[in-house]
Amino acid sequence: MGCLQNKQILVGVSGGIAAYKTPELVRRLRDRGAEVRVIMTSAAESFITSLSLQAVSGHPVHVAEMSADSESGMGHIDLARWADLILIAPTTANTMARLANGFGDELLTTVCLATSAPIALAPAMNQQMWSNAATQANLEKVKSIGMEVFGPGIGDQACGETGPGRMLEPDDLVACCEQLLTSLRQDGPLRGKHCLITAGPTVEHLDPVRAITNFSSGRMGYAIAAAANAAGADVTLVSGPVAIEAPANVTRISVKSAEEMRTAVLSKVADSDIFIGVAAVADYRPKSQATKKFKKNDDSMTVELVKNPDILSEVSAHKDRPFVVGFAAETDDLEKNALAKLKKKKLDMIAANKVGGSDSGFGDNPNALIVLTANGGRHELPMSDKNQLAQSLIALIGNNLPA
Ligand code: PMT
């Protein structure tokens, strides 16, 4: 799988003739497995319809100005947080000037101010405009504030002139995006590290058709696996049964019960630099499992449960111990209980996760964490999309790794 698989790319379109190539670009990005959302500036609407871009991206297009309507859907902060990469294609001289000077006068420029994602520009303009001293000064400025610039190409232009200023072709822009994300990964805070992560629920059978399990969807653990990979780590994901695909370039080991999860984890722990226990492991399993389906004979039934192994504690006590991060899913006394688990299980870090309310941490819901460290650190990661939250947690882990 390529590095664009499952990446969330926000394509910005500003008002130039090259906008006719943007639908093809969106299609090529989606062909590589990326999820694409589009923002158009008001000037772009003179060159291409939002309907075309909606058709190729599969999502409503965000247009020009901020409005109560747009903010009640996916607002500018949500879009800024959602993006793994923002690519503005085409970028006109005017849009580059506004980005260079920090304007937040339209939705696109505001999202660029509010994001921590990398921003890449694909300039497209008349060759004279490109060579203009003001444009060249803006070019230097956007580069100096960390934006990437793809192109422009040199050749025949729509205005009949020849020279620099042609937007790169969609395939070339896709290759530039891949190159950028690969190089960010190579420079990431977890480069060269091996990261072992558990995710999802465990399933403890009572009989062949019934089991004790929980509501973990795997989303939090899978987002952390993707973020660790994007930060440069080799990732092994030991996962209970879930309905989601493994992130690109992550090795998944599928298990069912806590015993199976323990065996898989212990077989990998000695080769790992970091362990993150996100799985909702069943604390107890039925003492025995019936080989045939129970019959409904009596009015009541008693099941004897026995304790499951505590995988996190075993990893923490391992002789080749990695940096150990636990999760604490709590319905009450969040921080107090998490701190107790941090100490009892001798962890390096714990992510306290409030669960059980209407904004429970399970499934597609946004999530929030309070991260506590063994040396007394405390960090609040506010309510956000699980991908964004996972990136913040991975950055925190990167900052806390021993030298
Ligand atoms: O999967 P999602 O729908 O996205 O939901 C995410 C989540 C809510 C499941 C996740 O964010 C989370 O909080 N995971 C921890 C769930 C949990 O089992 O918490 P706990 O407090 O019971 O366990 C504490 C820690 O010990 C956890 O790291 C757990 O993986 C680990 N554990 C627990 C029991 C056990 N037998 N072995 C373990 O390793």
GROMACS .gro file of C-alpha atoms and ligand atoms in nm:
model
  442
    1MET     CA    1   0.000   0.000   0.000
    2GLY     CA    2   0.128   0.348  -0.088
    3CYS     CA    3   0.179   0.626   0.163
    4LEU     CA    4  -0.139   0.809   0.052
    5GLN     CA    5  -0.358   0.517   0.162
    6ASN     CA    6  -0.613   0.649   0.418
    7LYS     CA    7  -0.446   0.992   0.422
    8GLN     CA    8  -0.687   1.283   0.463
    9ILE     CA    9  -0.602   1.542   0.201
   10LEU     CA   10  -0.767   1.880   0.184
   11VAL     CA   11  -0.745   2.018  -0.169
   12GLY     CA   12  -0.776   2.396  -0.196
   13VAL     CA   13  -0.871   2.548  -0.530
   14SER     CA   14  -0.803   2.911  -0.609
   15GLY     CA   15  -0.919   3.102  -0.915
   16GLY     CA   16  -0.704   3.019  -1.216
   17ILE     CA   17  -0.759   2.849  -1.550
   18ALA     CA   18  -0.559   2.547  -1.427
   19ALA     CA   19  -0.852   2.466  -1.197
   20TYR     CA   20  -0.986   2.256  -1.484
   21LYS     CA   21  -0.716   1.998  -1.389
   22THR     CA   22  -0.819   1.979  -1.022
   23PRO     CA   23  -1.098   1.719  -1.064
   24GLU     CA   24  -0.845   1.487  -1.228
   25LEU     CA   25  -0.602   1.552  -0.940
   26VAL     CA   26  -0.874   1.466  -0.686
   27ARG     CA   27  -0.947   1.142  -0.872
   28ARG     CA   28  -0.580   1.042  -0.880
   29LEU     CA   29  -0.543   1.110  -0.507
   30ARG     CA   30  -0.848   0.895  -0.436
   31ASP     CA   31  -0.713   0.621  -0.665
   32ARG     CA   32  -0.414   0.605  -0.428
   33GLY     CA   33  -0.647   0.550  -0.131
   34ALA     CA   34  -0.656   0.908   0.002
   35GLU     CA   35  -0.974   1.063   0.140
   36VAL     CA   36  -1.021   1.405  -0.019
   37ARG     CA   37  -1.222   1.712   0.083
   38VAL     CA   38  -1.224   2.030  -0.124
   39ILE     CA   39  -1.236   2.403  -0.043
   40MET     CA   40  -1.283   2.655  -0.325
   41THR     CA   41  -1.213   3.026  -0.308
   42SER     CA   42  -1.480   3.259  -0.447
   43ALA     CA   43  -1.257   3.330  -0.750
   44ALA     CA   44  -1.229   2.957  -0.821
   45GLU     CA   45  -1.605   2.943  -0.872
   46SER     CA   46  -1.559   3.142  -1.195
   47PHE     CA   47  -1.345   2.860  -1.336
   48ILE     CA   48  -1.501   2.536  -1.213
   49THR     CA   49  -1.824   2.427  -1.049
   50SER     CA   50  -1.842   2.291  -0.697
   51LEU     CA   51  -2.064   2.016  -0.835
   52SER     CA   52  -1.781   1.867  -1.043
   53LEU     CA   53  -1.552   1.864  -0.741
   54GLN     CA   54  -1.825   1.719  -0.522
   55ALA     CA   55  -1.878   1.439  -0.774
   56VAL     CA   56  -1.511   1.341  -0.786
   57SER     CA   57  -1.437   1.386  -0.414
   58GLY     CA   58  -1.757   1.219  -0.295
   59HIS     CA   59  -1.819   1.499  -0.043
   60PRO     CA   60  -1.988   1.840  -0.043
   61VAL     CA   61  -1.741   2.113  -0.139
   62HIS     CA   62  -1.667   2.394   0.106
   63VAL     CA   63  -1.701   2.722  -0.074
   64ALA     CA   64  -1.534   3.056  -0.017
   65GLU     CA   65  -1.650   3.240   0.290
   66MET     CA   66  -1.724   3.116   0.638
   67SER     CA   67  -2.094   3.099   0.704
   68ALA     CA   68  -2.324   2.973   0.977
   69ASP     CA   69  -2.416   2.689   0.737
   70SER     CA   70  -2.061   2.576   0.670
   71GLU     CA   71  -1.964   2.610   1.035
   72SER     CA   72  -2.255   2.392   1.147
   73GLY     CA   73  -2.128   2.112   0.921
   74MET     CA   74  -1.752   2.058   0.917
   75GLY     CA   75  -1.636   2.401   1.034
   76HIS     CA   76  -1.303   2.565   0.958
   77ILE     CA   77  -1.136   2.434   1.274
   78ASP     CA   78  -1.261   2.080   1.206
   79LEU     CA   79  -1.128   2.097   0.850
   80ALA     CA   80  -0.795   2.232   0.974
   81ARG     CA   81  -0.770   1.945   1.223
   82TRP     CA   82  -0.900   1.683   0.982
   83ALA     CA   83  -0.629   1.734   0.720
   84ASP     CA   84  -0.310   1.528   0.711
   85LEU     CA   85  -0.201   1.749   0.420
   86ILE     CA   86  -0.337   2.062   0.251
   87LEU     CA   87  -0.262   2.093  -0.120
   88ILE     CA   88  -0.368   2.414  -0.296
   89ALA     CA   89  -0.392   2.344  -0.667
   90PRO     CA   90  -0.394   2.577  -0.844
   91THR     CA   91  -0.236   2.844  -0.622
   92THR     CA   92  -0.275   3.182  -0.788
   93ALA     CA   93  -0.040   3.476  -0.731
   94ASN     CA   94  -0.316   3.639  -0.526
   95THR     CA   95  -0.367   3.335  -0.301
   96MET     CA   96   0.008   3.298  -0.251
   97ALA     CA   97   0.028   3.666  -0.150
   98ARG     CA   98  -0.252   3.618   0.105
   99LEU     CA   99  -0.090   3.304   0.247
  100ALA     CA  100   0.249   3.475   0.265
  101ASN     CA  101   0.099   3.753   0.474
  102GLY     CA  102  -0.121   3.545   0.703
  103PHE     CA  103  -0.458   3.665   0.574
  104GLY     CA  104  -0.765   3.485   0.704
  105ASP     CA  105  -1.010   3.652   0.468
  106GLU     CA  106  -1.165   3.340   0.316
  107LEU     CA  107  -1.233   2.987   0.434
  108LEU     CA  108  -0.925   2.846   0.257
  109THR     CA  109  -0.678   3.096   0.402
  110THR     CA  110  -0.838   3.070   0.747
  111VAL     CA  111  -0.806   2.691   0.745
  112CYS     CA  112  -0.438   2.730   0.647
  113LEU     CA  113  -0.384   2.955   0.949
  114ALA     CA  114  -0.561   2.710   1.180
  115THR     CA  115  -0.390   2.387   1.074
  116SER     CA  116  -0.085   2.202   1.197
  117ALA     CA  117  -0.082   1.989   0.880
  118PRO     CA  118   0.181   2.045   0.613
  119ILE     CA  119   0.069   2.286   0.339
  120ALA     CA  120   0.178   2.244  -0.022
  121LEU     CA  121   0.120   2.495  -0.303
  122ALA     CA  122   0.098   2.418  -0.674
  123PRO     CA  123   0.142   2.762  -0.834
  124ALA     CA  124  -0.026   2.837  -1.165
  125MET     CA  125  -0.008   3.179  -1.329
  126ASN     CA  126   0.111   3.378  -1.628
  127GLN     CA  127   0.490   3.363  -1.663
  128GLN     CA  128   0.524   3.740  -1.617
  129MET     CA  129   0.321   3.727  -1.296
  130TRP     CA  130   0.540   3.441  -1.174
  131SER     CA  131   0.860   3.638  -1.245
  132ASN     CA  132   0.725   3.955  -1.085
  133ALA     CA  133   0.938   4.066  -0.791
  134ALA     CA  134   0.637   4.076  -0.556
  135THR     CA  135   0.543   3.716  -0.644
  136GLN     CA  136   0.902   3.601  -0.601
  137ALA     CA  137   0.919   3.773  -0.261
  138ASN     CA  138   0.594   3.599  -0.159
  139LEU     CA  139   0.737   3.269  -0.283
  140GLU     CA  140   1.038   3.309  -0.054
  141LYS     CA  141   0.809   3.404   0.231
  142VAL     CA  142   0.577   3.102   0.201
  143LYS     CA  143   0.881   2.875   0.185
  144SER     CA  144   1.033   3.043   0.490
  145ILE     CA  145   0.716   2.978   0.693
  146GLY     CA  146   0.734   2.607   0.609
  147MET     CA  147   0.503   2.571   0.309
  148GLU     CA  148   0.609   2.336   0.031
  149VAL     CA  149   0.597   2.451  -0.331
  150PHE     CA  150   0.541   2.196  -0.608
  151GLY     CA  151   0.647   2.340  -0.944
  152PRO     CA  152   0.550   2.535  -1.140
  153GLY     CA  153   0.633   2.373  -1.472
  154ILE     CA  154   0.765   2.558  -1.776
  155GLY     CA  155   0.586   2.553  -2.111
  156ASP     CA  156   0.298   2.687  -2.316
  157GLN     CA  157   0.042   2.880  -2.117
  158ALA     CA  158  -0.331   2.931  -2.160
  159CYS     CA  159  -0.266   3.303  -2.226
  160GLY     CA  160  -0.055   3.214  -2.532
  161GLU     CA  161   0.281   3.290  -2.368
  162THR     CA  162   0.558   3.044  -2.289
  163GLY     CA  163   0.757   3.024  -1.967
  164PRO     CA  164   0.740   2.923  -1.601
  165GLY     CA  165   0.396   2.922  -1.436
  166ARG     CA  166   0.218   2.607  -1.557
  167MET     CA  167   0.063   2.402  -1.281
  168LEU     CA  168   0.221   2.056  -1.259
  169GLU     CA  169   0.016   1.771  -1.407
  170PRO     CA  170  -0.207   1.573  -1.165
  171ASP     CA  171   0.022   1.266  -1.171
  172ASP     CA  172   0.326   1.481  -1.090
  173LEU     CA  173   0.142   1.649  -0.803
  174VAL     CA  174   0.041   1.309  -0.663
  175ALA     CA  175   0.408   1.201  -0.679
  176CYS     CA  176   0.512   1.524  -0.499
  177CYS     CA  177   0.257   1.454  -0.222
  178GLU     CA  178   0.392   1.101  -0.181
  179GLN     CA  179   0.748   1.230  -0.168
  180LEU     CA  180   0.659   1.495   0.090
  181LEU     CA  181   0.477   1.251   0.321
  182THR     CA  182   0.761   0.998   0.289
  183SER     CA  183   1.023   1.258   0.379
  184LEU     CA  184   0.816   1.382   0.675
  185ARG     CA  185   0.798   1.020   0.794
  186GLN     CA  186   1.176   0.981   0.764
  187ASP     CA  187   1.225   1.289   0.979
  188GLY     CA  188   0.946   1.194   1.223
  189PRO     CA  189   0.993   1.173   1.602
  190LEU     CA  190   0.959   0.791   1.602
  191ARG     CA  191   1.195   0.723   1.309
  192GLY     CA  192   1.378   0.393   1.349
  193LYS     CA  193   1.158   0.283   1.642
  194HIS     CA  194   0.947  -0.030   1.655
  195CYS     CA  195   0.608   0.030   1.806
  196LEU     CA  196   0.380  -0.248   1.933
  197ILE     CA  197   0.016  -0.148   1.980
  198THR     CA  198  -0.294  -0.336   2.098
  199ALA     CA  199  -0.640  -0.227   1.982
  200GLY     CA  200  -1.003  -0.327   1.976
  201PRO     CA  201  -1.196  -0.552   2.212
  202THR     CA  202  -1.124  -0.908   2.317
  203VAL     CA  203  -1.391  -1.175   2.280
  204GLU     CA  204  -1.421  -1.442   2.548
  205HIS     CA  205  -1.640  -1.732   2.441
  206LEU     CA  206  -1.908  -1.886   2.664
  207ASP     CA  207  -2.011  -2.137   2.403
  208PRO     CA  208  -1.957  -2.154   2.024
  209VAL     CA  209  -2.208  -1.875   1.956
  210ARG     CA  210  -2.201  -1.649   2.266
  211ALA     CA  211  -1.926  -1.439   2.412
  212ILE     CA  212  -1.833  -1.166   2.663
  213THR     CA  213  -1.697  -0.860   2.485
  214ASN     CA  214  -1.719  -0.477   2.490
  215PHE     CA  215  -1.789  -0.177   2.268
  216SER     CA  216  -1.434  -0.101   2.152
  217SER     CA  217  -1.437  -0.039   1.776
  218GLY     CA  218  -1.059  -0.029   1.741
  219ARG     CA  219  -1.071   0.329   1.604
  220MET     CA  220  -0.852   0.486   1.872
  221GLY     CA  221  -0.585   0.214   1.852
  222TYR     CA  222  -0.588   0.212   1.471
  223ALA     CA  223  -0.554   0.591   1.458
  224ILE     CA  224  -0.256   0.565   1.695
  225ALA     CA  225  -0.101   0.295   1.475
  226ALA     CA  226  -0.139   0.519   1.167
  227ALA     CA  227   0.005   0.820   1.352
  228ALA     CA  228   0.302   0.617   1.480
  229ASN     CA  229   0.369   0.499   1.127
  230ALA     CA  230   0.346   0.854   0.991
  231ALA     CA  231   0.595   0.958   1.262
  232GLY     CA  232   0.847   0.707   1.124
  233ALA     CA  233   0.790   0.396   1.337
  234ASP     CA  234   0.758   0.037   1.216
  235VAL     CA  235   0.427  -0.062   1.365
  236THR     CA  236   0.284  -0.398   1.471
  237LEU     CA  237  -0.081  -0.384   1.566
  238VAL     CA  238  -0.226  -0.670   1.772
  239SER     CA  239  -0.597  -0.635   1.722
  240GLY     CA  240  -0.912  -0.790   1.859
  241PRO     CA  241  -1.203  -0.840   1.616
  242VAL     CA  242  -1.299  -0.506   1.455
  243ALA     CA  243  -1.470  -0.397   1.135
  244ILE     CA  244  -1.202  -0.156   1.012
  245GLU     CA  245  -0.907  -0.200   0.778
  246ALA     CA  246  -0.551  -0.198   0.902
  247PRO     CA  247  -0.374   0.135   0.835
  248ALA     CA  248  -0.130   0.139   0.543
  249ASN     CA  249   0.216  -0.004   0.612
  250VAL     CA  250   0.118  -0.144   0.951
  251THR     CA  251   0.154  -0.517   1.030
  252ARG     CA  252  -0.165  -0.645   1.189
  253ILE     CA  253  -0.190  -0.962   1.397
  254SER     CA  254  -0.556  -1.054   1.446
  255VAL     CA  255  -0.656  -1.221   1.771
  256LYS     CA  256  -0.978  -1.291   1.957
  257SER     CA  257  -0.930  -1.360   2.326
  258ALA     CA  258  -0.711  -1.194   2.589
  259GLU     CA  259  -0.498  -1.511   2.602
  260GLU     CA  260  -0.436  -1.488   2.226
  261MET     CA  261  -0.358  -1.117   2.256
  262ARG     CA  262  -0.109  -1.188   2.535
  263THR     CA  263   0.068  -1.458   2.330
  264ALA     CA  264   0.095  -1.228   2.025
  265VAL     CA  265   0.222  -0.935   2.234
  266LEU     CA  266   0.480  -1.138   2.425
  267SER     CA  267   0.616  -1.281   2.099
  268LYS     CA  268   0.697  -0.926   1.981
  269VAL     CA  269   0.777  -0.732   2.296
  270ALA     CA  270   1.152  -0.798   2.302
  271ASP     CA  271   1.185  -0.636   1.956
  272SER     CA  272   0.982  -0.328   2.050
  273ASP     CA  273   1.093   0.016   2.162
  274ILE     CA  274   0.744   0.137   2.250
  275PHE     CA  275   0.432  -0.049   2.367
  276ILE     CA  276   0.091   0.121   2.365
  277GLY     CA  277  -0.197  -0.075   2.520
  278VAL     CA  278  -0.514   0.072   2.371
  279ALA     CA  279  -0.713  -0.253   2.360
  280ALA     CA  280  -1.013  -0.298   2.584
  281VAL     CA  281  -0.902  -0.634   2.720
  282ALA     CA  282  -1.165  -0.833   2.908
  283ASP     CA  283  -1.055  -0.853   3.270
  284TYR     CA  284  -1.234  -1.188   3.314
  285ARG     CA  285  -1.320  -1.486   3.095
  286PRO     CA  286  -1.558  -1.778   3.154
  287LYS     CA  287  -1.384  -2.051   3.354
  288SER     CA  288  -1.491  -2.306   3.096
  289GLN     CA  289  -1.621  -2.281   2.743
  290ALA     CA  290  -1.902  -2.514   2.639
  291THR     CA  291  -1.828  -2.699   2.316
  292LYS     CA  292  -2.197  -2.698   2.224
  293LYS     CA  293  -2.456  -2.418   2.238
  294PHE     CA  294  -2.621  -2.382   2.582
  295LYS     CA  295  -2.983  -2.493   2.595
  296LYS     CA  296  -3.246  -2.266   2.754
  297ASN     CA  297  -3.363  -2.507   3.026
  298ASP     CA  298  -3.345  -2.316   3.354
  299ASP     CA  299  -3.485  -1.976   3.459
  300SER     CA  300  -3.145  -1.852   3.560
  301MET     CA  301  -2.789  -1.936   3.484
  302THR     CA  302  -2.458  -1.872   3.661
  303VAL     CA  303  -2.131  -1.831   3.479
  304GLU     CA  304  -1.808  -1.857   3.674
  305LEU     CA  305  -1.544  -1.611   3.555
  306VAL     CA  306  -1.170  -1.627   3.609
  307LYS     CA  307  -0.919  -1.344   3.579
  308ASN     CA  308  -0.744  -1.284   3.249
  309PRO     CA  309  -0.372  -1.209   3.239
  310ASP     CA  310  -0.290  -0.838   3.259
  311ILE     CA  311  -0.097  -0.791   2.935
  312LEU     CA  312   0.012  -0.435   3.013
  313SER     CA  313   0.159  -0.532   3.351
  314GLU     CA  314   0.343  -0.824   3.193
  315VAL     CA  315   0.497  -0.600   2.928
  316SER     CA  316   0.598  -0.351   3.195
  317ALA     CA  317   0.766  -0.628   3.399
  318HIS     CA  318   0.940  -0.779   3.094
  319LYS     CA  319   1.319  -0.800   3.111
  320ASP     CA  320   1.348  -0.629   2.768
  321ARG     CA  321   1.097  -0.365   2.865
  322PRO     CA  322   1.003  -0.106   2.600
  323PHE     CA  323   0.871   0.244   2.681
  324VAL     CA  324   0.525   0.146   2.812
  325VAL     CA  325   0.210   0.350   2.757
  326GLY     CA  326  -0.120   0.232   2.901
  327PHE     CA  327  -0.475   0.358   2.863
  328ALA     CA  328  -0.723   0.390   3.146
  329ALA     CA  329  -1.090   0.379   3.047
  330GLU     CA  330  -1.279   0.526   3.340
  331THR     CA  331  -1.640   0.624   3.401
  332ASP     CA  332  -1.554   0.818   3.718
  333ASP     CA  333  -1.259   0.963   3.914
  334LEU     CA  334  -1.075   0.972   3.581
  335GLU     CA  335  -0.740   1.113   3.687
  336LYS     CA  336  -0.724   0.949   4.028
  337ASN     CA  337  -0.790   0.603   3.885
  338ALA     CA  338  -0.553   0.656   3.593
  339LEU     CA  339  -0.275   0.765   3.830
  340ALA     CA  340  -0.332   0.453   4.040
  341LYS     CA  341  -0.298   0.235   3.726
  342LEU     CA  342   0.016   0.422   3.618
  343LYS     CA  343   0.178   0.343   3.952
  344LYS     CA  344   0.043  -0.010   4.003
  345LYS     CA  345   0.140  -0.126   3.653
  346LYS     CA  346   0.472   0.067   3.665
  347LEU     CA  347   0.405   0.246   3.335
  348ASP     CA  348   0.599   0.530   3.175
  349MET     CA  349   0.281   0.704   3.064
  350ILE     CA  350  -0.095   0.660   3.084
  351ALA     CA  351  -0.375   0.812   2.876
  352ALA     CA  352  -0.684   0.863   3.087
  353ASN     CA  353  -0.996   0.823   2.876
  354LYS     CA  354  -1.341   0.911   3.008
  355VAL     CA  355  -1.594   0.656   2.885
  356GLY     CA  356  -1.954   0.572   2.942
  357GLY     CA  357  -2.123   0.912   2.892
  358SER     CA  358  -2.299   1.046   2.583
  359ASP     CA  359  -1.958   1.161   2.458
  360SER     CA  360  -1.803   0.824   2.541
  361GLY     CA  361  -1.460   0.750   2.395
  362PHE     CA  362  -1.586   0.452   2.194
  363GLY     CA  363  -1.644   0.431   1.818
  364ASP     CA  364  -1.653   0.725   1.577
  365ASN     CA  365  -1.703   0.981   1.852
  366PRO     CA  366  -1.439   1.245   1.907
  367ASN     CA  367  -1.229   1.176   2.212
  368ALA     CA  368  -1.019   1.359   2.473
  369LEU     CA  369  -0.732   1.234   2.688
  370ILE     CA  370  -0.545   1.341   2.997
  371VAL     CA  371  -0.193   1.203   2.972
  372LEU     CA  372   0.005   1.144   3.291
  373THR     CA  373   0.370   1.044   3.300
  374ALA     CA  374   0.575   0.853   3.559
  375ASN     CA  375   0.782   1.165   3.627
  376GLY     CA  376   0.478   1.372   3.722
  377GLY     CA  377   0.395   1.527   3.384
  378ARG     CA  378   0.032   1.612   3.299
  379HIS     CA  379  -0.096   1.701   2.953
  380GLU     CA  380  -0.453   1.764   2.841
  381LEU     CA  381  -0.530   1.659   2.484
  382PRO     CA  382  -0.863   1.831   2.413
  383MET     CA  383  -1.170   1.677   2.251
  384SER     CA  384  -1.098   1.614   1.886
  385ASP     CA  385  -1.120   1.372   1.599
  386LYS     CA  386  -0.939   1.046   1.688
  387ASN     CA  387  -0.679   1.091   1.409
  388GLN     CA  388  -0.584   1.434   1.542
  389LEU     CA  389  -0.579   1.307   1.899
  390ALA     CA  390  -0.358   1.014   1.796
  391GLN     CA  391  -0.108   1.253   1.633
  392SER     CA  392  -0.092   1.463   1.951
  393LEU     CA  393  -0.038   1.152   2.166
  394ILE     CA  394   0.239   1.025   1.937
  395ALA     CA  395   0.410   1.366   1.949
  396LEU     CA  396   0.393   1.352   2.329
  397ILE     CA  397   0.537   0.999   2.334
  398GLY     CA  398   0.816   1.116   2.100
  399ASN     CA  399   0.899   1.400   2.344
  400ASN     CA  400   0.907   1.166   2.644
  401LEU     CA  401   1.119   0.883   2.504
  402PRO     CA  402   1.448   0.831   2.688
  403ALA     CA  403   1.743   0.979   2.496
  404PMT     O1  404  -1.173   0.127   2.024
  404PMT     P1  405  -1.250   0.256   2.035
  404PMT     O2  406  -1.397   0.239   2.007
  404PMT     O3  407  -1.188   0.367   1.954
  404PMT     O4  408  -1.243   0.300   2.189
  404PMT     C1  409  -1.121   0.340   2.243
  404PMT     C2  410  -1.106   0.296   2.391
  404PMT     C3  411  -1.210   0.369   2.476
  404PMT     C4  412  -1.125   0.144   2.403
  404PMT     C5  413  -0.961   0.333   2.433
  404PMT     O5  414  -0.940   0.472   2.415
  404PMT     C6  415  -0.930   0.296   2.576
  404PMT     O6  416  -0.960   0.367   2.670
  404PMT     N1  417  -0.867   0.178   2.593
  404PMT     C7  418  -0.838   0.116   2.725
  404PMT     C8  419  -0.952   0.024   2.760
  404PMT     C9  420  -0.930  -0.051   2.889
  404PMT     O7  421  -0.939  -0.172   2.889
  404PMT     O8  422  -0.897   0.021   2.993
  404PMT     P2  423  -0.869  -0.039   3.141
  404PMT     O9  424  -0.866   0.080   3.227
  404PMT    O10  425  -0.967  -0.148   3.173
  404PMT    O11  426  -0.726  -0.104   3.127
  404PMT    C10  427  -0.607  -0.035   3.161
  404PMT    C11  428  -0.495  -0.073   3.068
  404PMT    O12  429  -0.459  -0.211   3.090
  404PMT    C12  430  -0.526  -0.061   2.920
  404PMT    O13  431  -0.408  -0.014   2.856
  404PMT    C13  432  -0.556  -0.204   2.878
  404PMT    O14  433  -0.521  -0.228   2.740
  404PMT    C14  434  -0.465  -0.283   2.971
  404PMT     N2  435  -0.517  -0.417   3.006
  404PMT    C15  436  -0.632  -0.431   3.077
  404PMT    C16  437  -0.674  -0.557   3.116
  404PMT    C17  438  -0.594  -0.670   3.082
  404PMT     N3  439  -0.632  -0.791   3.117
  404PMT     N4  440  -0.481  -0.653   3.013
  404PMT    C18  441  -0.439  -0.529   2.975
  404PMT    O15  442  -0.336  -0.515   2.912
   0.00000   0.00000   0.00000
